[in-house]
Coordinates of C-alpha atoms and ligand atoms in Angstrom, one line a residue:
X1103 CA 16.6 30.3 -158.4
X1104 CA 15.1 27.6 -157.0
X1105 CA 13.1 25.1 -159.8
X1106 CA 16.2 24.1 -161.7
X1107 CA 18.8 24.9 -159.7
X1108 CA 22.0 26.3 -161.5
X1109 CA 25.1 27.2 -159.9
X1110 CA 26.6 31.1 -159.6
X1111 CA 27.5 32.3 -163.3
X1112 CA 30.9 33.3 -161.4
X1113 CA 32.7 33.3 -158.2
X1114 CA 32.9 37.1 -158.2
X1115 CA 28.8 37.2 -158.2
X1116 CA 29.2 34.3 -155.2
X1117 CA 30.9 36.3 -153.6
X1118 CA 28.8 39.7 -154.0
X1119 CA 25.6 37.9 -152.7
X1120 CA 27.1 36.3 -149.4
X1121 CA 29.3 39.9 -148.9
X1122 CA 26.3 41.9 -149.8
X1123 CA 24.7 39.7 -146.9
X1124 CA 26.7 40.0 -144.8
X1125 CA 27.8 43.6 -144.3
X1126 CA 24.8 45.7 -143.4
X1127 CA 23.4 47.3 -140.3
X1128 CA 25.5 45.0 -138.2
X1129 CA 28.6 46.8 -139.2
X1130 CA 27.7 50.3 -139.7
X1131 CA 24.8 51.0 -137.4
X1132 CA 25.8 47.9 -134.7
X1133 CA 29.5 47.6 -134.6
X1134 CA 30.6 50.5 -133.5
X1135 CA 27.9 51.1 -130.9
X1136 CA 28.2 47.7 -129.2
X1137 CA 32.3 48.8 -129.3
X1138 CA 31.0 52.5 -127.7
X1139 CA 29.0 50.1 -124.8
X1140 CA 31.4 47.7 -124.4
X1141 CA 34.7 49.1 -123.3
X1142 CA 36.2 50.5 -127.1
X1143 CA 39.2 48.4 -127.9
X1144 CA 38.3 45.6 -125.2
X1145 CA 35.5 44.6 -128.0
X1146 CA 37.2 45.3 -130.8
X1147 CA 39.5 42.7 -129.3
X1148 CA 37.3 40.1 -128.3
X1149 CA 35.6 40.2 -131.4
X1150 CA 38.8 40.0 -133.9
X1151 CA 39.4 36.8 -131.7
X1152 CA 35.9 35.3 -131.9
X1153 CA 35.9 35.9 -135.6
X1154 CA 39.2 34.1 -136.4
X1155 CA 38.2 31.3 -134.3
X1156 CA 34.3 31.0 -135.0
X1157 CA 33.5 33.4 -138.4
X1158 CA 36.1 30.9 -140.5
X1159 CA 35.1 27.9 -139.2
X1160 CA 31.3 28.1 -139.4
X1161 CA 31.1 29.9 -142.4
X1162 CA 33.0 27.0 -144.1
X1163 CA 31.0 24.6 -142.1
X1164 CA 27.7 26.0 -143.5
X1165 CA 29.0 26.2 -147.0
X1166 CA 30.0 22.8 -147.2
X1167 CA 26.4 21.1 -145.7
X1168 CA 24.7 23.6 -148.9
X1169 CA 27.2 22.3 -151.6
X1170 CA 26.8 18.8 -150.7
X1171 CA 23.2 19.2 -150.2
X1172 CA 22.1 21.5 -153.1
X1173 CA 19.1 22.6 -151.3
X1174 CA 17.6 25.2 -148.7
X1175 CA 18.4 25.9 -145.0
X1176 CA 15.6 23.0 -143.8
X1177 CA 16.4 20.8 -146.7
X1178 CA 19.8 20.3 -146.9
X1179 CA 20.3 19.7 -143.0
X1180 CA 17.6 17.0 -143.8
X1181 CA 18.7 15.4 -147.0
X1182 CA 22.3 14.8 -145.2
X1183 CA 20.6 13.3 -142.2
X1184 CA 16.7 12.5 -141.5
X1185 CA 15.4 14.1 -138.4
X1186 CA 17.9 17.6 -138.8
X1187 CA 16.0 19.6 -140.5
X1188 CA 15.0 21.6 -137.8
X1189 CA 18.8 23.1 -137.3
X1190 CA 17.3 25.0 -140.9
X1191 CA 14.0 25.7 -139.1
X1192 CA 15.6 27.4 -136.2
X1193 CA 16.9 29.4 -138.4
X1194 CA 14.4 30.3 -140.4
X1195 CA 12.5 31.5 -136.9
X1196 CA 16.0 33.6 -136.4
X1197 CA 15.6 35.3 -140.1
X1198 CA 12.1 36.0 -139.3
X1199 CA 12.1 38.1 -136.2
X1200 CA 15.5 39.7 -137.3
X1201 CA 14.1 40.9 -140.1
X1202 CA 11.2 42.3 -138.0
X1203 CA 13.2 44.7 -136.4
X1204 CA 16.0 45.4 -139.3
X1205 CA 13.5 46.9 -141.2
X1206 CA 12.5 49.6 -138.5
X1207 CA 15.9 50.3 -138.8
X1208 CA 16.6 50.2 -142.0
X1209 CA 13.6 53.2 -142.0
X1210 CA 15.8 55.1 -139.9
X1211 CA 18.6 55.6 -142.6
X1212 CA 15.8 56.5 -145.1
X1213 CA 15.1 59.2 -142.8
X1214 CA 18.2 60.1 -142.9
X1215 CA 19.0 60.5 -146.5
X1216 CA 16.2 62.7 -146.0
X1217 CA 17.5 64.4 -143.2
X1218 CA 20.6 65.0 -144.9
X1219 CA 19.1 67.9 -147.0
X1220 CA 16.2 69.0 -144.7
X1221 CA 18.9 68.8 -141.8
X1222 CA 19.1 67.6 -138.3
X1223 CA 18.9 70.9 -136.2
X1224 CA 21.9 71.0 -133.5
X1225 CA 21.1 68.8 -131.0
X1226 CA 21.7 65.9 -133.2
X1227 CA 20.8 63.2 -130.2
X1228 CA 17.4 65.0 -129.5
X1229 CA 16.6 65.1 -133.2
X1230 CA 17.2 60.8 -133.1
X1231 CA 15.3 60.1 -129.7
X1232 CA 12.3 62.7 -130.8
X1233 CA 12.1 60.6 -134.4
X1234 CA 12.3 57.5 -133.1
X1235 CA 10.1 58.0 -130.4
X1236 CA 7.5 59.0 -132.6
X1237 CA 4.4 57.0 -133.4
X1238 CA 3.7 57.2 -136.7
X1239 CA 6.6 58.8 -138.7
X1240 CA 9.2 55.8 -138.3
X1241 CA 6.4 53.3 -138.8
X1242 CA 6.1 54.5 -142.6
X1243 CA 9.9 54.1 -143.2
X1244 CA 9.8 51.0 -141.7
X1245 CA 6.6 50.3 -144.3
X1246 CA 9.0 51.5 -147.2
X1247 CA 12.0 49.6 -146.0
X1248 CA 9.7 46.6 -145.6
X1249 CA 8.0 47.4 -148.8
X1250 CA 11.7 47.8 -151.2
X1251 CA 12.9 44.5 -149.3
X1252 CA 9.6 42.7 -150.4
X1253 CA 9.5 44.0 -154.0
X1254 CA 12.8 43.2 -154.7
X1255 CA 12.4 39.5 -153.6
X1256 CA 8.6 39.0 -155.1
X1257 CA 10.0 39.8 -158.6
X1258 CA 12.9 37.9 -158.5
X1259 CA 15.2 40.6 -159.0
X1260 CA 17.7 40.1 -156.6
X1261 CA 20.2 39.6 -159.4
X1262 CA 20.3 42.9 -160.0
X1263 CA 21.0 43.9 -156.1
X1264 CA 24.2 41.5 -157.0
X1265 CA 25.2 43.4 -159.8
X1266 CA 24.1 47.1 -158.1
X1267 CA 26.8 45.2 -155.2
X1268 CA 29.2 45.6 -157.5
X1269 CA 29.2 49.4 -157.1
X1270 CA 27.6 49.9 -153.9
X1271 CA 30.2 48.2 -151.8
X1272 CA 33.5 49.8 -153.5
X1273 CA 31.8 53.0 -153.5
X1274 CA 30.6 52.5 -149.4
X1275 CA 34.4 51.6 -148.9
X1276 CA 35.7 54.5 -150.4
X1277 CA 33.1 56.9 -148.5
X1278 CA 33.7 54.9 -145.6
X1279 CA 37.1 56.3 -145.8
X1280 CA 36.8 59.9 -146.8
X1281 CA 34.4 59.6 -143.3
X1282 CA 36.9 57.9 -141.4
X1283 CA 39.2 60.5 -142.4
X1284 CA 37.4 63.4 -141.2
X1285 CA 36.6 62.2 -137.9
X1286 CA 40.4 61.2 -136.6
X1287 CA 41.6 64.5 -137.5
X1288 CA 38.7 66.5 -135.6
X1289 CA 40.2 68.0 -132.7
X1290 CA 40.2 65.9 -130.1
X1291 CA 39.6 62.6 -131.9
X1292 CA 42.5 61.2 -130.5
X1293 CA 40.8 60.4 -126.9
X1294 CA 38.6 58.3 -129.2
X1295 CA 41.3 56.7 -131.6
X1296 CA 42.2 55.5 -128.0
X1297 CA 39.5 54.0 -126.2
X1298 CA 38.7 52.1 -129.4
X1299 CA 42.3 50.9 -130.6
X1300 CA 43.9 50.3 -127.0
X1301 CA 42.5 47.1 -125.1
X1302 CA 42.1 48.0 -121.5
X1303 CA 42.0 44.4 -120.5
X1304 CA 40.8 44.8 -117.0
X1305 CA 37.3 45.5 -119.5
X1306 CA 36.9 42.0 -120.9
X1307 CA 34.4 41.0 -118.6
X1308 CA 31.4 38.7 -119.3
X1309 CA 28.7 40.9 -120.9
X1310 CA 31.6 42.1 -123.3
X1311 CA 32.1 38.6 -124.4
X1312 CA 28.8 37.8 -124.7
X1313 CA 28.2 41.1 -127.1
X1314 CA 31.1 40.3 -128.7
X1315 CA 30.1 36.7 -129.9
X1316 CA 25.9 37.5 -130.4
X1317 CA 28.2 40.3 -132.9
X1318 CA 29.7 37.8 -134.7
X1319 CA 27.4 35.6 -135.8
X1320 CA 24.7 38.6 -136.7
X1321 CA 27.5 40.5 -138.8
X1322 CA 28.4 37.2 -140.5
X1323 CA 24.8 36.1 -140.8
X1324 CA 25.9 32.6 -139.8
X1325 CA 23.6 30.3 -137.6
X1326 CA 21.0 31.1 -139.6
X1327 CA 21.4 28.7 -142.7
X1328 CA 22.1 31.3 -145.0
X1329 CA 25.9 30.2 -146.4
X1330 CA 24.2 26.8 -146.3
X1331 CA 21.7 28.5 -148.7
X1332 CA 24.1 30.2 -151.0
X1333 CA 26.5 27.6 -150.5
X1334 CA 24.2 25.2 -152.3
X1335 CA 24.8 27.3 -155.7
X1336 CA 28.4 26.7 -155.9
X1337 CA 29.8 23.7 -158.0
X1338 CA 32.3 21.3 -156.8
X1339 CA 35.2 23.5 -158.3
X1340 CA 35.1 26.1 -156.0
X1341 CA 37.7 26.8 -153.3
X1342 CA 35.2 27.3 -150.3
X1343 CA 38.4 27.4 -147.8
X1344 CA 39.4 30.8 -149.6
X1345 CA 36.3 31.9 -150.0
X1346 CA 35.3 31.4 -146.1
X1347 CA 38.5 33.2 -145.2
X1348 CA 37.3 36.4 -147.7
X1349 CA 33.8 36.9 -146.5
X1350 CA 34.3 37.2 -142.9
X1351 CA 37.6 39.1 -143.6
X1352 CA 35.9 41.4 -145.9
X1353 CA 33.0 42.1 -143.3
X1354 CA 35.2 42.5 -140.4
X1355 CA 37.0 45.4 -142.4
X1356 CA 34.0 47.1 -142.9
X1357 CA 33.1 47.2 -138.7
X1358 CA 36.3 48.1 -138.2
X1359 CA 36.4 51.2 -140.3
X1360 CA 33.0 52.1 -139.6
X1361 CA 34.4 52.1 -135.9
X1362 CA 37.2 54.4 -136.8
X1363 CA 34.4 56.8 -138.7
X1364 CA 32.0 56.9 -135.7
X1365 CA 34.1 56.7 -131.8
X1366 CA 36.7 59.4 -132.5
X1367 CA 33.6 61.6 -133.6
X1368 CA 31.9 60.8 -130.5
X1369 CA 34.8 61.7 -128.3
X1370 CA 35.3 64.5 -130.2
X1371 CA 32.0 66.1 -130.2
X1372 CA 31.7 65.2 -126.5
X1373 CA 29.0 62.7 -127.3
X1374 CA 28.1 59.5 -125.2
X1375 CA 30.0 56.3 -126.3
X1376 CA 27.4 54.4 -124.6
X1377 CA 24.2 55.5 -125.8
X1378 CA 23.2 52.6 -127.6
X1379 CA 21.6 52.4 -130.9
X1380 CA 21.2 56.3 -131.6
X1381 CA 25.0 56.1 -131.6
X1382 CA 25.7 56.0 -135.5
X1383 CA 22.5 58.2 -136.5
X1384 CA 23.2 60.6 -133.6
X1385 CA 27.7 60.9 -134.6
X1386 CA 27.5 61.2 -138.3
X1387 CA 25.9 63.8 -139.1
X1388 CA 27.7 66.3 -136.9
X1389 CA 30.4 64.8 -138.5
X1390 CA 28.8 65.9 -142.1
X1391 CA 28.3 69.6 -140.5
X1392 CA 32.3 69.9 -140.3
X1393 CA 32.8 68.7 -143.5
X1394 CA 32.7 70.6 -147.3
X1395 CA 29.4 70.0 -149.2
X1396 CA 28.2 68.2 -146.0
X1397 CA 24.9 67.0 -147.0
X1398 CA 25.8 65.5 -150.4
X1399 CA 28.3 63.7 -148.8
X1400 CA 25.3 62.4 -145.8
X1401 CA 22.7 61.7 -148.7
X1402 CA 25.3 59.8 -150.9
X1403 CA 26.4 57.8 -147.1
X1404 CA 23.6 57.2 -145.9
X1405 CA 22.1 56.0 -149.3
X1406 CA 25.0 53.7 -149.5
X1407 CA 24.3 52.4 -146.2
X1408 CA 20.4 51.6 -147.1
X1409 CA 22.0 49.4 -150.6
X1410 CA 24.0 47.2 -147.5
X1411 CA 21.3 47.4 -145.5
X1412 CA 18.8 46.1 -148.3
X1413 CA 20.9 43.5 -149.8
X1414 CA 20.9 41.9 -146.0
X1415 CA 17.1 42.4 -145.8
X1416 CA 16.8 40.3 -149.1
X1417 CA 18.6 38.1 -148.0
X1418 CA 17.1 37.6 -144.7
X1419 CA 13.5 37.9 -146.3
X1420 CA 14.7 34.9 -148.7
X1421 CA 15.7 32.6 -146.1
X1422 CA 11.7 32.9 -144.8
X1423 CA 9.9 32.6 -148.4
X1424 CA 11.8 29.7 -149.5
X1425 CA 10.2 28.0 -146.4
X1426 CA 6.7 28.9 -147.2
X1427 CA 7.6 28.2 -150.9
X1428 CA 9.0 24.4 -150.0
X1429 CA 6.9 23.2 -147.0
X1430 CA 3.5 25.3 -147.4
X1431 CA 3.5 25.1 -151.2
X1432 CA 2.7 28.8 -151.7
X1433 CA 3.7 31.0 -154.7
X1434 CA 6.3 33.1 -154.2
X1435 CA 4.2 36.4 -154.1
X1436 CA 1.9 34.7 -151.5
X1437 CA 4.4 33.9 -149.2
X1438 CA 5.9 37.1 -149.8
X1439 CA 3.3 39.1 -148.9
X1440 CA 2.1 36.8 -145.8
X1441 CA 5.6 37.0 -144.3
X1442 CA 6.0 40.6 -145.0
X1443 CA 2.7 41.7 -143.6
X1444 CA 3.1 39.4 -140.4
X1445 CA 6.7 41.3 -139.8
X1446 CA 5.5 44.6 -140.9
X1447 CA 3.2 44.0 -137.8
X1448 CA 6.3 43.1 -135.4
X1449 CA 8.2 45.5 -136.8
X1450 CA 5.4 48.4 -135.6
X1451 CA 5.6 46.8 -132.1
X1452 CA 9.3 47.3 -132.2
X1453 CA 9.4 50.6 -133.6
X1454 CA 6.8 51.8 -130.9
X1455 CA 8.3 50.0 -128.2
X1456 CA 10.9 52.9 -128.3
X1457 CA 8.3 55.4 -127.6
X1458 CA 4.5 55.4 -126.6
X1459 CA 4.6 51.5 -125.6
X1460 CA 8.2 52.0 -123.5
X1461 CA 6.3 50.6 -120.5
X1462 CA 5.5 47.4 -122.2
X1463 CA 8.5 44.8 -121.2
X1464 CA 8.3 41.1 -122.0
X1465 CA 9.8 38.9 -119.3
X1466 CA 13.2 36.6 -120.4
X1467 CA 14.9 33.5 -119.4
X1468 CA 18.1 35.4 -118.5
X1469 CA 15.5 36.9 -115.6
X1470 CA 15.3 40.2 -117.1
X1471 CA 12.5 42.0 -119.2
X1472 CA 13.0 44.1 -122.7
X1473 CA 10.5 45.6 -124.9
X1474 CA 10.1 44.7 -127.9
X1475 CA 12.8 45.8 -129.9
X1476 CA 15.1 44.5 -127.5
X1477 CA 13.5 41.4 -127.1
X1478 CA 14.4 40.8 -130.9
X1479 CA 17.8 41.3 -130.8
X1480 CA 18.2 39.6 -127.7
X1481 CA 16.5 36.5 -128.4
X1482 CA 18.3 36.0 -131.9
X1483 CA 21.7 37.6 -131.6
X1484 CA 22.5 35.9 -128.2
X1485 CA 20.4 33.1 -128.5
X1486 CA 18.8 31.8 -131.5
X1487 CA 22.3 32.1 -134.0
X1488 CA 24.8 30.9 -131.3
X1489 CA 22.2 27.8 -130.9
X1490 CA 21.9 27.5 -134.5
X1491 CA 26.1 27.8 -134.5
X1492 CA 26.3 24.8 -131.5
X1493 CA 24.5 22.5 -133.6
X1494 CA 25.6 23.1 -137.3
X1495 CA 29.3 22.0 -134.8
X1496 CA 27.6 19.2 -134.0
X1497 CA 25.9 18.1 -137.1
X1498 CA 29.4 18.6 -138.9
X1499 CA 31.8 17.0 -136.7
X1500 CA 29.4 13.9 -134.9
X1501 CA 26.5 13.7 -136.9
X1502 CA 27.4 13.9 -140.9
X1503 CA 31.1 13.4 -139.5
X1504 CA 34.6 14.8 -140.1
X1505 CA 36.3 12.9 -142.8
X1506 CA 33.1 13.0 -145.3
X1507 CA 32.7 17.0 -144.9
X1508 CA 36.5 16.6 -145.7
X1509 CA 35.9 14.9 -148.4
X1510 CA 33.2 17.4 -149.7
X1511 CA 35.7 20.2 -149.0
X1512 CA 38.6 18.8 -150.7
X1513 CA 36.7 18.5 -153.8
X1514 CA 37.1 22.0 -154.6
X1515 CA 40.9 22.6 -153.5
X1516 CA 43.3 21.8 -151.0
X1517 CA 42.5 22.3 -147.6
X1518 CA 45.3 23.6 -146.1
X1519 CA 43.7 24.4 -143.1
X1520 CA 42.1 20.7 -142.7
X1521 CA 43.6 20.1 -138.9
X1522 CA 43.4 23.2 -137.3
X1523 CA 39.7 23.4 -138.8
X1524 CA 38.8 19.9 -137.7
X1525 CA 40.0 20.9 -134.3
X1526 CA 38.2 24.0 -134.0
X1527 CA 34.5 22.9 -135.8
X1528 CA 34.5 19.7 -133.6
X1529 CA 35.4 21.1 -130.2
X1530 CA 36.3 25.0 -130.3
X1531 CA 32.8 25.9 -131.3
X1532 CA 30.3 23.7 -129.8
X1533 CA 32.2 23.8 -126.3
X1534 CA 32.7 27.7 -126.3
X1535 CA 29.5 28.7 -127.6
X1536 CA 27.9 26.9 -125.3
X1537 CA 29.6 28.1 -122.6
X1538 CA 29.0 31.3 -123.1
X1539 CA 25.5 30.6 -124.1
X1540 CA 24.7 29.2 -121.0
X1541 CA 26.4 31.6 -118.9
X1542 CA 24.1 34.5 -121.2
X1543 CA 21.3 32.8 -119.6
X1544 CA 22.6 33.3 -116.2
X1545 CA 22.7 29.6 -115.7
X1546 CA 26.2 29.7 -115.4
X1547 CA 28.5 32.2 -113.6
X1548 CA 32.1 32.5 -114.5
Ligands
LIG1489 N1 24.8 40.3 -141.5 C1 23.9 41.4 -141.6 C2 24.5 42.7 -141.1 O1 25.5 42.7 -140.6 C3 22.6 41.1 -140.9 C4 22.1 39.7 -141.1 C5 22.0 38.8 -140.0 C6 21.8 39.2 -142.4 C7 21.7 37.5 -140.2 C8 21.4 37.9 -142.6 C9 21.3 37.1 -141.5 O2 23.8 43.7 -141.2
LIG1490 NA1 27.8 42.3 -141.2

């Protein structure tokens, strides 16, 4: 992909590669628990609003710099304008220590395609905590996880992770929905179906905003270069307006439905909406227990959920070893291999700082103190993407400037949406991203 550089063979297979991006983790695994933490429907809220303002707006923002560019995250913020390539390499940095803690995740749901035959005993939340607590045993899924993810990109093959999108994502949908299903008519669901439909607006408080917008830019992988990146495949044809409206419309579905398949569950079983990251692996497989050929239909999920999972680890591992490719001048296996061993390494500190190495906290700007797996997702979901998201704003609307990103735009289509996106890119997004930023910091108290 990156010598001669060609174009997508269609926009379907455009599509595929920045959806199969895009929906992973963050919706199945993410989503719903940050809804379960956050005050249900008082998220969902927040977040449907965040997305219609930010998702379309960025997305077509970092689309447009790649097409006009035709180069990487680092490059193409550079070739527009000298001296901004390092909006790309902030980016890159965010891709890296994602990835370093995805992975240790993305072990998890091997384990549990596992699990779905070998079972998970009855007290499904002690079976999560005693697993993930463990030294070595989520260590070596991490090491497969991390392993796939760096096969996959050292032979080129992610082509074939497009076309396996093809089925993977219809076929997630449709399970998604038998799932869904299932858990709102489980007796008692409906407590659930209401803490996550109904706002309760006296709940939209600070810390649920904040969540809500770190959400939005993870699930979308924006702020990170990544639509630049893809976006510098597509020719001058293509109607990037539609397509920026699709991908985050597609993505949000996804959340939303894996919300619907994992809070009634929770309220139904008499679960704890607020347990954090155990929420998904903890829910769904009691759900599985009350459900005809139960275990087929947990392999065939969660298997389905490692496909998302992996086609956001590619992509995510890409970002990094098209940096070491460009600027170090390594091969692609060597920069494979260096970056995958270096967050292999990251990735065991995460994975351990959920058990033996609990005690180790790492002190943070906001004044507080996380381990390590924390300390990931906390410095790139709330910090590192919305800072990436402030200045791709800026760089479109005062540095490369609105009427020759316009211009860029218009080449493909209409733009239908040209003032009300204008608007929103220039002002919207820098002013309430930062504000929020700033007041995530603690810097600011609203
Ligand atoms: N968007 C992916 C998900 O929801 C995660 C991701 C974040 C991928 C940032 C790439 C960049 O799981
Ligand atoms: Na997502």
């Amino acid at each position: 992909m990156e010598k001669n550089r060609g174009t997508w063979s269609s926009r379907f297979g455009f599509l595929m590669a920045a959806v199969g991006s895009a929906v992973g983790l963050g919706n199945l695994w993410k989503f719903p628990y940050l809804a379960g933490e956050n005050g249900g429907g008082a998220f969902v809220l927040v977040y449907i609003v965040l997305v219609v303002l930010l998702g379309f707006t960025l997305m077509l923002a970092e689309m447009t710099i790649g097409r006009r560019a035709q180069s990487d995250a680092y490059g193409s913020y550079h070739k527009i304008r000298k001296g901004w390539g390092f909006i790309g390499a902030l980016g890159i940095l965010a891709g890296f220590l994602i990835l370093s803690y995805y992975s240790v995740v993305g072990g998890w749901v091997i384990k549990y395609i596992v699990a779905s035959f070998t079972g998970t005993g009855a007290d499904k939340a002690v079976y999560f905590e005693s697993f993930i607590g463990a030294p070595v045993e989520p260590v070596i899924y991490h090491l497969i996880f991390m392993g796939l993810t760096a096969i996959i990109v050292i032979r080129g093959i992610s082509g074939g992770i497009e076309k396996a999108s093809k089925i993977v994502m219809p076929a997630l949908f449709g399970l998604l929905l038998v799932v869904v299903f299932r858990s709102v008519t489980l007796d008692g669901a409906s407590v659930g179906l209401e803490y996550y439909l109904r706002p309760d607006f006296s709940q939209i408080t600070l810390k649920v905003v904040i969540a809500a917008l770190g959400q939005v830019f993870f699930s979308l992988s924006l702020g990170m270069g990544i639509m630049v990146t893809y976006g510098s495949y597509l020719s001058s044809h293509e109607d990037m307006e539609k397509d920026a409206f699709i991908i985050p419309s597609l993505d949000s579905l996804v959340a939303i439905l894996a919300g619907f398949a994992i809070l009634p569950a929770v309220f139904a079983f008499g679960f704890k909406p607020t347990q954090g990251p155990g929420l998904m692996f903890v829910t769904l497989p009691a759900v599985f227990d009350h459900m005809p050929l139960g275990s087929l239909f947990s392999g065939l999920f969660f298997l389905l959920v490692f496909f998302a999972a992996i086609s956001s680890s590619i992509s995510l591992m890409e970002v990094t070893v098209s940096f070491g490719i460009d600027q170090f001048k390594w091969s692609r296996k060597k920069a494979v291999l260096i970056f995958t061993t270096l967050m292999f390494l990251i990735g065991i500190g995460a994975s351990l700082s959920l058990g033996a190495w609990k005690g180790f906290q790492i002190p943070w700007i906001d004044g507080k103190a996380y381990g390590i797996f924390d300390f990931l997702d906390v410095t790139t979901s709330y910090y590192l993407l919305p800072l990436g998201g402030i200045l791709c704003a800026v760089f479109i609307g005062f540095v490369w400037g609105i009427p020759a990103v316009v211009q860029e735009i218009k080449k493909g289509s209409a733009f239908r949406t040209e003032k009300f996106w204008t608007v929103l890119i220039k002002y919207v997004v820098p002013v309430l991203v930062f504000l929020i930023l700033l007041s995530t910091t603690g810097l600011l108290e609203i």
